[in-house]
XYZ file of N, CA and C in Angstrom:
354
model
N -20.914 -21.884 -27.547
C -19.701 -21.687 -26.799
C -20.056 -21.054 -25.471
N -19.396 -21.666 -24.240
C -19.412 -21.375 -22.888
C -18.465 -20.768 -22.476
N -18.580 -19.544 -22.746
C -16.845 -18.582 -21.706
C -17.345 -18.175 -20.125
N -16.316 -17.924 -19.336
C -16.119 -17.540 -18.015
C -14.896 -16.980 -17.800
N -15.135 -15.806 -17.548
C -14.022 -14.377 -17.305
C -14.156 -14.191 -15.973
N -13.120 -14.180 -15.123
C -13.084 -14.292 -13.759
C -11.998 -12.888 -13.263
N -12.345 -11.643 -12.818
C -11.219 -10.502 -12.519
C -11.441 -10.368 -11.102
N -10.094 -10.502 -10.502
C -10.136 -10.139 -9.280
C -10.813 -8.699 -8.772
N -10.747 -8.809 -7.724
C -11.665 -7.567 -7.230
C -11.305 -6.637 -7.094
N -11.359 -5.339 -7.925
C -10.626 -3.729 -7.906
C -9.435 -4.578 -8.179
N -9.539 -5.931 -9.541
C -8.301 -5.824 -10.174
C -7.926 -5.899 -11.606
N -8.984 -4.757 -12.254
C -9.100 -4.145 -13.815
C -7.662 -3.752 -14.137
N -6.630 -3.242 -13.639
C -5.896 -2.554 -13.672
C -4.642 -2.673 -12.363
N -3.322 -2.503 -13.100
C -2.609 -2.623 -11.327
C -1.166 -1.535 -11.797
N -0.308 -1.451 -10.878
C 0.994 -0.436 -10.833
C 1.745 -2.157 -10.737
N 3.036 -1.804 -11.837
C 4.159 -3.013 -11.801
C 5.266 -2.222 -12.032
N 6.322 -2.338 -11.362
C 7.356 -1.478 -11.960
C 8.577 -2.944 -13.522
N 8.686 -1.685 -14.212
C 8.995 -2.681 -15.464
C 10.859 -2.654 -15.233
N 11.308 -2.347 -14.082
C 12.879 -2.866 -13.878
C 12.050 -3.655 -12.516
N 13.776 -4.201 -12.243
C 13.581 -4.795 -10.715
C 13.184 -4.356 -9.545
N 13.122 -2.898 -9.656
C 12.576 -1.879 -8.294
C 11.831 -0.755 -8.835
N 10.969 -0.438 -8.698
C 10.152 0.545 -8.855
C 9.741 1.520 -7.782
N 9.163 2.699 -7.587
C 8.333 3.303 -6.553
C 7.382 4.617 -7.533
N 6.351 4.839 -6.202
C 5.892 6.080 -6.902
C 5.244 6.958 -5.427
N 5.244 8.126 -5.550
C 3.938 8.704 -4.878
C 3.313 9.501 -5.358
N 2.255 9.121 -4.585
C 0.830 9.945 -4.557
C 0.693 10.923 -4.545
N 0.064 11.894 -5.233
C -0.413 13.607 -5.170
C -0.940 13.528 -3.581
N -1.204 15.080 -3.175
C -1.020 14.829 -1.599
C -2.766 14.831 -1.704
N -3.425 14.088 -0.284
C -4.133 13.569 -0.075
C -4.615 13.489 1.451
N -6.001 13.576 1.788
C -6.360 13.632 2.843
C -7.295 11.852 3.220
N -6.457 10.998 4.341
C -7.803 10.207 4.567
C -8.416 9.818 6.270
N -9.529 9.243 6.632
C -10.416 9.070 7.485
C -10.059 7.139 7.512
N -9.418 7.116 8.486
C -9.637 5.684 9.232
C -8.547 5.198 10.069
N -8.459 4.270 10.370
C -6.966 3.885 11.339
C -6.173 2.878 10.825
N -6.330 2.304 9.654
C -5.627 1.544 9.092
C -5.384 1.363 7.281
N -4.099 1.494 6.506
C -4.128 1.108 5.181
C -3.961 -0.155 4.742
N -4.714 -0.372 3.858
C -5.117 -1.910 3.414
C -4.850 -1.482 1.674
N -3.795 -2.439 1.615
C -3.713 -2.942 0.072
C -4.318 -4.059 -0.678
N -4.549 -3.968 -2.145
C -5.317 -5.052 -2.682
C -3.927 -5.373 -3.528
N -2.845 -6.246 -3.256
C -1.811 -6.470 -3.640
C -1.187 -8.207 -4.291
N -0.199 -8.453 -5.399
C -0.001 -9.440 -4.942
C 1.577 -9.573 -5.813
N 2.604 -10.074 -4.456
C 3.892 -9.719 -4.751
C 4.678 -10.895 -5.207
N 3.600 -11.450 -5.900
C 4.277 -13.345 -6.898
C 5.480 -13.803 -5.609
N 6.368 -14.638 -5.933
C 6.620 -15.900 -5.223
C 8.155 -14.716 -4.833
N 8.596 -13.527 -5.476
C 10.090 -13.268 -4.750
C 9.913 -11.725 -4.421
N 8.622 -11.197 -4.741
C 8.339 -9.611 -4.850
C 7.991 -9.244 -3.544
N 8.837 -7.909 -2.991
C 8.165 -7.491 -1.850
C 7.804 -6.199 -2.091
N 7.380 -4.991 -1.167
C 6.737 -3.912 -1.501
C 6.710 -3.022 -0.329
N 6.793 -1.760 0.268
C 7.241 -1.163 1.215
C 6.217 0.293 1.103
N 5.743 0.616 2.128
C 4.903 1.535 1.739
C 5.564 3.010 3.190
N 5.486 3.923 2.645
C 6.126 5.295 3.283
C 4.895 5.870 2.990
N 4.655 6.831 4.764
C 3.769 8.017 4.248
C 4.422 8.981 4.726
N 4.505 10.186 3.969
C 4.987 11.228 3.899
C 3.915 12.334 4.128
N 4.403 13.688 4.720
C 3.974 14.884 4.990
C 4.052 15.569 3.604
N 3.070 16.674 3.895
C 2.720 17.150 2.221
C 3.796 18.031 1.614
N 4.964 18.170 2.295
C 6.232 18.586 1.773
C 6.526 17.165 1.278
N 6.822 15.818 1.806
C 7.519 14.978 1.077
C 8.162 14.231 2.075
N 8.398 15.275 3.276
C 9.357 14.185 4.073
C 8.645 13.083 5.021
N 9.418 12.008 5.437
C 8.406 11.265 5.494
C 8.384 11.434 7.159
N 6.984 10.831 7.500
C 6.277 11.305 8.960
C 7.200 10.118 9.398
N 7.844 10.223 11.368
C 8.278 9.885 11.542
C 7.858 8.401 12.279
N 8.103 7.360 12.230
C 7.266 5.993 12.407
C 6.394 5.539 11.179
N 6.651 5.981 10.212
C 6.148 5.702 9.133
C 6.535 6.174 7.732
N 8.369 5.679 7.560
C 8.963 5.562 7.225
C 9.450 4.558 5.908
N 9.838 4.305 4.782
C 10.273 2.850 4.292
C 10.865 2.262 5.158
N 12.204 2.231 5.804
C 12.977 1.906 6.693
C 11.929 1.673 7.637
N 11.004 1.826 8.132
C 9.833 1.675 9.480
C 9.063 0.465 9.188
N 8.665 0.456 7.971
C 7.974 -0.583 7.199
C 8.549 -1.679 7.092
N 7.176 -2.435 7.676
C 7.133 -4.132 7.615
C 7.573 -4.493 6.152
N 8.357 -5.416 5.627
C 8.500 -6.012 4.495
C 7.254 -7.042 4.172
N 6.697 -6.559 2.990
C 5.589 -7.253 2.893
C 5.714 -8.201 1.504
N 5.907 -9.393 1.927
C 5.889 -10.818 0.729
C 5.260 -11.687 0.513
N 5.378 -12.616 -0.451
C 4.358 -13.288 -0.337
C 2.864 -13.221 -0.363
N 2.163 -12.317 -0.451
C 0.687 -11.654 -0.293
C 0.096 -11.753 -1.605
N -0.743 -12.434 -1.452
C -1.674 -12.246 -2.619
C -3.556 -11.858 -2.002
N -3.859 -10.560 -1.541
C -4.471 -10.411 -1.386
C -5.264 -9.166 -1.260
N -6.352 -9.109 -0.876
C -7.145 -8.125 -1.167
C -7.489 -6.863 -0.263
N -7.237 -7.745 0.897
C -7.017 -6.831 2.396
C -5.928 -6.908 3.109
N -4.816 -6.416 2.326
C -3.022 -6.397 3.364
C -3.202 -5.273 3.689
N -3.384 -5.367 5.550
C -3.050 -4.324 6.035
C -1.402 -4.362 6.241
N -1.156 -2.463 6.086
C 0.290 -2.509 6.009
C 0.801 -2.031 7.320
N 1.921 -2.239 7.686
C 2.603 -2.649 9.359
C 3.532 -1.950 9.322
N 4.168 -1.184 10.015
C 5.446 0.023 10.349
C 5.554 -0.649 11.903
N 7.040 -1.218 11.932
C 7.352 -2.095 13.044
C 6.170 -2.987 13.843
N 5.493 -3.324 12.924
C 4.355 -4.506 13.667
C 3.169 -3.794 14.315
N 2.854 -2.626 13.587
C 1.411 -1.677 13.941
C 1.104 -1.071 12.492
N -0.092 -1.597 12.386
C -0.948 -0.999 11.361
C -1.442 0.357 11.729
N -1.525 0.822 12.762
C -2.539 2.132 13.043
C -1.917 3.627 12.677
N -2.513 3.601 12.383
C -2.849 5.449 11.787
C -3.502 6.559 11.737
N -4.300 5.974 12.822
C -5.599 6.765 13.378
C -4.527 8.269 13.493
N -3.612 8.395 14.006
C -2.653 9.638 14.828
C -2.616 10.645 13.979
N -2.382 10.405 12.414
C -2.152 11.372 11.674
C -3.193 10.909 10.125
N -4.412 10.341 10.573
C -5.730 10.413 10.090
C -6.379 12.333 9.906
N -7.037 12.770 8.676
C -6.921 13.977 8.271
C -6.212 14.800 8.439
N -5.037 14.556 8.622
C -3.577 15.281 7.809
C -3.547 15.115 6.110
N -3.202 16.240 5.555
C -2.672 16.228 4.721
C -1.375 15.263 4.285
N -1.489 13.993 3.688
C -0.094 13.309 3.507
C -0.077 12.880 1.929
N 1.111 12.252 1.850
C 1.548 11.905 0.582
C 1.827 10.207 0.691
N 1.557 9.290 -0.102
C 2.407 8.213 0.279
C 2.841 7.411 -0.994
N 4.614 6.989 -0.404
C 5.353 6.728 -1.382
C 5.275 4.977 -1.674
N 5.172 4.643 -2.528
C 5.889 2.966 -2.658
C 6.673 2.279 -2.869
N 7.215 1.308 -2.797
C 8.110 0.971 -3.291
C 7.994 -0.937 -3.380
N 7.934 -0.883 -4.909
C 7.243 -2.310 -5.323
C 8.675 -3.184 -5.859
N 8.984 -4.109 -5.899
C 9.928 -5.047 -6.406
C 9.478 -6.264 -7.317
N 10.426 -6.701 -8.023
C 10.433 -7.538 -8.881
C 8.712 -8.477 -8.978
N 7.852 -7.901 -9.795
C 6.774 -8.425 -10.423
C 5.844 -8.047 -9.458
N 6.059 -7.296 -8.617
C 4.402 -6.722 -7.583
C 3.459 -5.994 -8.092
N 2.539 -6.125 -8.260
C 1.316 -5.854 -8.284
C 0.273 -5.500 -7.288
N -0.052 -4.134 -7.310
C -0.250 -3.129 -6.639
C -1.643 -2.618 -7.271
N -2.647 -3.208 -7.345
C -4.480 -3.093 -7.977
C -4.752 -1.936 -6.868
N -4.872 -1.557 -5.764
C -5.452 -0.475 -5.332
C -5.122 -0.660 -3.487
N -5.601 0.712 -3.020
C -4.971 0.934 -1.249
C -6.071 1.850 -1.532
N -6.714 1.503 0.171
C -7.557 2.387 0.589
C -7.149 2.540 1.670
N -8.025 3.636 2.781
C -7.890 3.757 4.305
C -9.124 3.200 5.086
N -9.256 2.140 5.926
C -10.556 1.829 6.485
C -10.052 1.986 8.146
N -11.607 1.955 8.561
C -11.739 2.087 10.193
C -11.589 0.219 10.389
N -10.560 0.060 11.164
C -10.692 -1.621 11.563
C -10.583 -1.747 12.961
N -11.035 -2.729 13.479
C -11.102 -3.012 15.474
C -10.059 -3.649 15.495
């Protein structure tokens, strides 16, 4: 017998919310780069909204849910995420922040990092 097991990449494991809307955040957290990139994928009607928040909770201003690009359709490994059509984050790079999500109907959410991108 010939098997072949094929797992997406940093995708052992993922966040789904089990109603139609879900969210969560993060314990507070420090990161280094100018852009967040999700390894995400939001099936054919799921979208997903990402907020970063100050280490009280409230959220930093331009980077907001309400600020946030609606992100659909994505099945991938490097979604950078967009707050009115800018990924960058260099501004409040090693701050202390928190960040919230908010996933919809069947999204899948395998992992977010912070990278340096040109």
């Amino acid at each position: 017998v010939l098997s072949r097991v094929v797992l997406r990449k940093d995708g052992f494991t993922c966040v789904e919310p089990t109603a139609p809307t879900g969210e969560f955040t993060t314990p507070a957290l420090r990161f280094d780069g100018n852009s967040l990139i999700l390894n995400i994928n939001t099936s054919a009607i799921g979208h997903a909204r990402v907020e970063i928040q100050d280490e009280s909770g409230k959220p930093i201003p331009g980077f907001s849910l309400s600020d946030c690009d609606l992100i659909h359709t994505a099945n991938s490994t490097k979604r950078a995420v967009r707050w009115h059509d800018n990924s960058d984050v260099a501004a409040i790079s090693n701050q202390t922040v928190r960040l919230r999500f908010e996933l919809s109907h069947g999204v899948k959410l395998y992992s977010f990092r912070f990278e340096i991108r040109k």
